[in-house]
């Protein structure tokens, strides 16, 4: 089924490009590709349904139909668009009663706004230079506008998805591609430590913002990190950044040293 899908999707893209460019495509070819696309969708639905009946959760069942990296990439793009909506509405993801949010996007804002401005200038420039080349003009205009939205979405995701602390778990986040849950019981030590130079090391994770991290967590037991494309690895040291790192450090200290609730009276 996946082999058929890998053949049909490029064919669909080629047909779309031909139609946009005004190339005449035989009706028989169009019908054949559309029939194959329907067959792929039906087979995918059957495989997904069987996986669900087999006891798999929705995400794992979807991985049986579509490769995990593809699902994660599509989810990342949709997450960026959703973050733009939250950004406009000034809403933060995951912050609610009993859950503290700690922002971490402030120090990257100048860079992201500058990058977005450059993309806007490029879009306007190409729009004017290619105004007499209809097809190329329209295609590049769509790509350029999407690039601007993508850059703004990256920053919006960082703004609207702060680090979260609920007293039991610290969720360290970076945009839409990283959401690491660290149980407070697994934190052996945490300290304020500004670091501006990072080297990749085994068992270490650096969630860099604006070229820096400000807090270092040492873990007594490893946690599993899942990358953008689904690659998994275990880490024992996590470095992250927060707009107010000392406030996050104080909150972590309070949560880790809070007295345990008294046991109930035995029956």
Coordinates of C-alpha atoms in Angstrom, one line a residue:
X1 CA 0.0 0.0 0.0
X2 CA 2.8 2.4 0.9
X3 CA 4.6 1.6 -2.4
X4 CA 1.4 2.5 -4.3
X5 CA 1.1 5.7 -2.2
X6 CA 4.7 6.7 -3.0
X7 CA 3.9 6.3 -6.7
X8 CA 0.5 8.1 -6.7
X9 CA 1.5 11.2 -4.7
X10 CA 4.3 12.3 -7.0
X11 CA 2.0 11.6 -9.9
X12 CA -0.6 13.9 -8.3
X13 CA 2.0 16.7 -7.9
X14 CA 3.1 16.3 -11.5
X15 CA -0.4 16.6 -12.7
X16 CA -1.1 19.7 -10.6
X17 CA 2.0 21.4 -11.9
X18 CA 1.0 20.5 -15.5
X19 CA -2.5 21.9 -15.0
X20 CA -1.2 25.1 -13.4
X21 CA 1.3 25.5 -16.3
X22 CA -1.4 25.0 -18.9
X23 CA 0.0 21.7 -20.2
X24 CA -2.7 19.5 -21.7
X25 CA -3.0 16.1 -20.0
X26 CA -4.9 13.2 -21.6
X27 CA -8.1 12.5 -19.9
X28 CA -7.2 8.8 -19.6
X29 CA -4.1 9.7 -17.5
X30 CA -6.1 12.0 -15.2
X31 CA -8.8 9.3 -14.6
X32 CA -6.1 6.6 -14.0
X33 CA -4.3 8.7 -11.4
X34 CA -7.5 9.7 -9.6
X35 CA -8.7 6.0 -9.5
X36 CA -5.3 5.0 -8.0
X37 CA -5.6 7.8 -5.4
X38 CA -9.0 6.6 -4.3
X39 CA -7.7 3.0 -4.1
X40 CA -4.8 4.2 -1.8
X41 CA -7.3 6.1 0.4
X42 CA -9.6 3.1 0.8
X43 CA -6.7 0.7 1.5
X44 CA -5.4 3.2 4.1
X45 CA -8.8 3.3 5.8
X46 CA -8.9 -0.5 5.9
X47 CA -5.4 -0.8 7.5
X48 CA -6.2 2.0 10.0
X49 CA -9.4 0.3 11.1
X50 CA -7.7 -3.1 11.5
X51 CA -4.9 -1.5 13.6
X52 CA -7.5 0.2 15.8
X53 CA -9.3 -3.1 16.3
X54 CA -6.0 -4.7 17.2
X55 CA -5.8 -2.4 20.2
X56 CA -3.4 0.3 18.9
X57 CA -4.1 4.0 19.8
X58 CA -5.0 6.5 17.2
X59 CA -1.5 7.8 16.6
X60 CA 0.2 4.4 16.5
X61 CA -2.5 3.2 14.1
X62 CA -2.0 6.1 11.9
X63 CA 1.7 5.2 11.7
X64 CA 0.7 1.9 10.2
X65 CA -0.8 3.8 7.3
X66 CA 1.5 6.8 6.9
X67 CA 5.2 6.8 7.9
X68 CA 5.8 8.5 11.3
X69 CA 8.1 11.2 9.9
X70 CA 5.4 12.3 7.4
X71 CA 2.8 12.4 10.2
X72 CA 5.1 14.4 12.4
X73 CA 6.0 16.9 9.7
X74 CA 2.3 17.5 8.8
X75 CA 1.5 17.8 12.5
X76 CA 4.3 20.3 12.9
X77 CA 3.0 22.5 10.0
X78 CA -0.6 22.4 11.4
X79 CA 0.8 23.2 14.8
X80 CA 2.5 26.3 13.5
X81 CA -0.7 27.6 11.9
X82 CA -2.6 26.9 15.1
X83 CA 0.0 28.8 17.0
X84 CA -0.5 31.8 14.8
X85 CA -4.2 31.8 15.8
X86 CA -3.4 31.5 19.5
X87 CA -0.8 34.3 19.1
X88 CA -3.4 36.6 17.7
X89 CA -5.9 35.6 20.4
X90 CA -3.2 36.0 23.1
X91 CA -3.8 32.4 24.4
X92 CA -1.2 30.1 25.7
X93 CA -1.3 26.3 25.1
X94 CA -1.5 24.2 28.3
X95 CA -1.7 27.0 30.8
X96 CA -4.6 26.5 33.1
X97 CA -5.5 26.4 36.8
X98 CA -2.8 24.6 38.7
X99 CA -0.3 24.7 35.9
X100 CA 2.3 27.5 35.8
X101 CA 3.6 28.7 32.4
X102 CA 7.2 30.1 31.9
X103 CA 7.9 31.9 28.7
X104 CA 11.1 31.4 26.8
X105 CA 10.7 33.3 23.5
X106 CA 11.7 36.8 24.4
X107 CA 15.4 36.6 23.5
X108 CA 14.8 35.2 20.0
X109 CA 12.1 37.8 19.1
X110 CA 14.5 40.3 17.4
X111 CA 16.1 37.6 15.2
X112 CA 12.7 36.1 14.2
X113 CA 11.2 39.5 13.4
X114 CA 14.3 40.5 11.4
X115 CA 14.1 37.2 9.5
X116 CA 10.4 37.7 8.8
X117 CA 11.1 41.2 7.5
X118 CA 13.7 39.9 5.1
X119 CA 11.3 37.3 3.8
X120 CA 8.6 40.1 3.3
X121 CA 11.1 42.1 1.3
X122 CA 12.0 39.1 -0.8
X123 CA 8.3 38.4 -1.5
X124 CA 7.7 42.0 -2.6
X125 CA 10.8 42.0 -4.8
X126 CA 10.1 38.7 -6.6
X127 CA 6.4 39.8 -7.0
X128 CA 7.6 42.8 -8.9
X129 CA 10.4 41.2 -10.9
X130 CA 8.3 38.2 -12.1
X131 CA 5.1 40.1 -12.7
X132 CA 5.4 39.3 -16.5
X133 CA 5.9 35.5 -16.0
X134 CA 2.4 34.4 -14.9
X135 CA 2.9 30.8 -13.8
X136 CA 6.3 31.3 -12.0
X137 CA 5.0 34.5 -10.5
X138 CA 1.9 32.8 -9.0
X139 CA 3.8 29.7 -7.7
X140 CA 6.6 31.8 -6.1
X141 CA 4.1 34.2 -4.6
X142 CA 2.4 31.3 -2.8
X143 CA 5.7 29.9 -1.6
X144 CA 7.0 33.3 -0.4
X145 CA 3.8 34.1 1.5
X146 CA 3.9 30.6 3.1
X147 CA 7.5 31.2 4.1
X148 CA 6.6 34.4 5.9
X149 CA 3.8 32.6 7.7
X150 CA 6.2 29.8 8.5
X151 CA 8.7 32.1 10.1
X152 CA 6.1 33.9 12.1
X153 CA 4.6 30.6 13.1
X154 CA 7.9 29.4 14.5
X155 CA 8.0 32.4 16.8
X156 CA 4.3 32.2 17.6
X157 CA 4.8 28.6 18.6
X158 CA 7.5 29.5 21.1
X159 CA 5.4 32.4 22.5
X160 CA 2.2 30.4 22.9
X161 CA 3.8 27.1 24.1
X162 CA 5.7 28.0 27.3
X163 CA 7.4 25.6 29.7
X164 CA 4.8 24.1 32.1
X165 CA 5.1 23.1 35.7
X166 CA 2.2 21.4 37.5
X167 CA 3.9 20.3 40.7
X168 CA 4.7 16.7 39.5
X169 CA 6.0 17.2 35.9
X170 CA 8.0 19.8 34.2
X171 CA 7.2 20.1 30.5
X172 CA 10.0 21.7 28.5
X173 CA 9.0 22.9 25.1
X174 CA 10.6 24.4 22.0
X175 CA 8.2 25.5 19.3
X176 CA 5.9 22.7 18.1
X177 CA 8.7 20.1 17.6
X178 CA 9.8 19.5 21.2
X179 CA 7.6 18.7 24.2
X180 CA 9.7 16.9 26.9
X181 CA 8.0 15.7 30.1
X182 CA 10.4 15.5 33.0
X183 CA 9.0 14.0 36.2
X184 CA 10.2 16.1 39.2
X185 CA 11.1 12.8 40.9
X186 CA 13.7 12.2 38.3
X187 CA 15.4 15.6 38.8
X188 CA 18.6 15.1 40.9
X189 CA 19.7 18.7 40.7
X190 CA 18.8 21.9 39.0
X191 CA 20.8 25.1 38.8
X192 CA 21.0 28.5 37.2
X193 CA 23.8 28.3 34.6
X194 CA 24.0 30.7 31.6
X195 CA 25.6 28.8 28.7
X196 CA 26.3 30.5 25.3
X197 CA 28.4 27.7 23.7
X198 CA 26.9 24.3 23.3
X199 CA 28.5 21.1 22.0
X200 CA 26.5 18.0 21.3
X201 CA 27.2 15.2 23.9
X202 CA 25.8 11.8 24.5
X203 CA 22.9 11.9 26.9
X204 CA 22.6 15.6 26.8
X205 CA 19.8 17.9 25.3
X206 CA 20.2 21.6 24.7
X207 CA 17.0 23.6 24.1
X208 CA 18.7 26.7 22.9
X209 CA 16.9 30.0 22.5
X210 CA 18.7 33.0 21.0
X211 CA 22.0 31.0 21.2
X212 CA 21.8 30.5 25.0
X213 CA 20.4 28.3 27.8
X214 CA 20.1 29.4 31.4
X215 CA 19.0 26.4 33.5
X216 CA 20.7 23.0 33.7
X217 CA 18.8 19.9 35.0
X218 CA 20.7 16.8 36.0
X219 CA 18.4 13.7 36.1
X220 CA 18.7 10.6 38.3
X221 CA 17.0 8.5 35.6
X222 CA 17.0 9.1 31.9
X223 CA 14.0 10.5 30.0
X224 CA 13.3 9.7 26.3
X225 CA 13.5 12.6 23.8
X226 CA 11.5 12.3 20.6
X227 CA 12.9 14.4 17.7
X228 CA 10.9 16.1 14.9
X229 CA 11.0 13.0 12.7
X230 CA 10.5 10.5 15.5
X231 CA 14.1 9.7 16.4
X232 CA 14.3 8.7 20.0
X233 CA 17.2 8.9 22.4
X234 CA 17.7 9.0 26.2
X235 CA 19.2 12.0 28.0
X236 CA 20.3 12.6 31.6
X237 CA 21.3 16.3 31.3
X238 CA 18.9 18.9 30.0
X239 CA 19.7 22.6 29.4
X240 CA 16.9 25.0 28.7
X241 CA 16.1 28.7 28.7
X242 CA 13.4 30.8 30.2
X243 CA 12.7 34.5 30.0
X244 CA 12.8 34.6 33.8
X245 CA 15.1 31.6 34.7
X246 CA 15.4 32.5 38.4
X247 CA 11.6 32.4 38.7
X248 CA 11.5 29.0 37.1
X249 CA 14.3 27.8 39.3
X250 CA 12.4 29.0 42.4
X251 CA 9.2 27.3 41.3
X252 CA 11.1 24.0 40.7
X253 CA 12.7 24.3 44.1
X254 CA 9.4 24.8 45.8
X255 CA 7.8 21.9 43.9
X256 CA 10.6 19.5 44.6
X257 CA 10.8 20.3 48.3
X258 CA 7.0 20.5 48.9
X259 CA 6.0 18.1 51.7
X260 CA 4.2 15.0 50.6
X261 CA 0.5 14.8 51.7
X262 CA -0.1 12.9 54.8
X263 CA -1.2 9.3 54.3
X264 CA -4.9 8.5 54.8
X265 CA -6.1 6.7 57.9
X266 CA -6.0 3.0 57.3
X267 CA -9.4 1.3 57.0

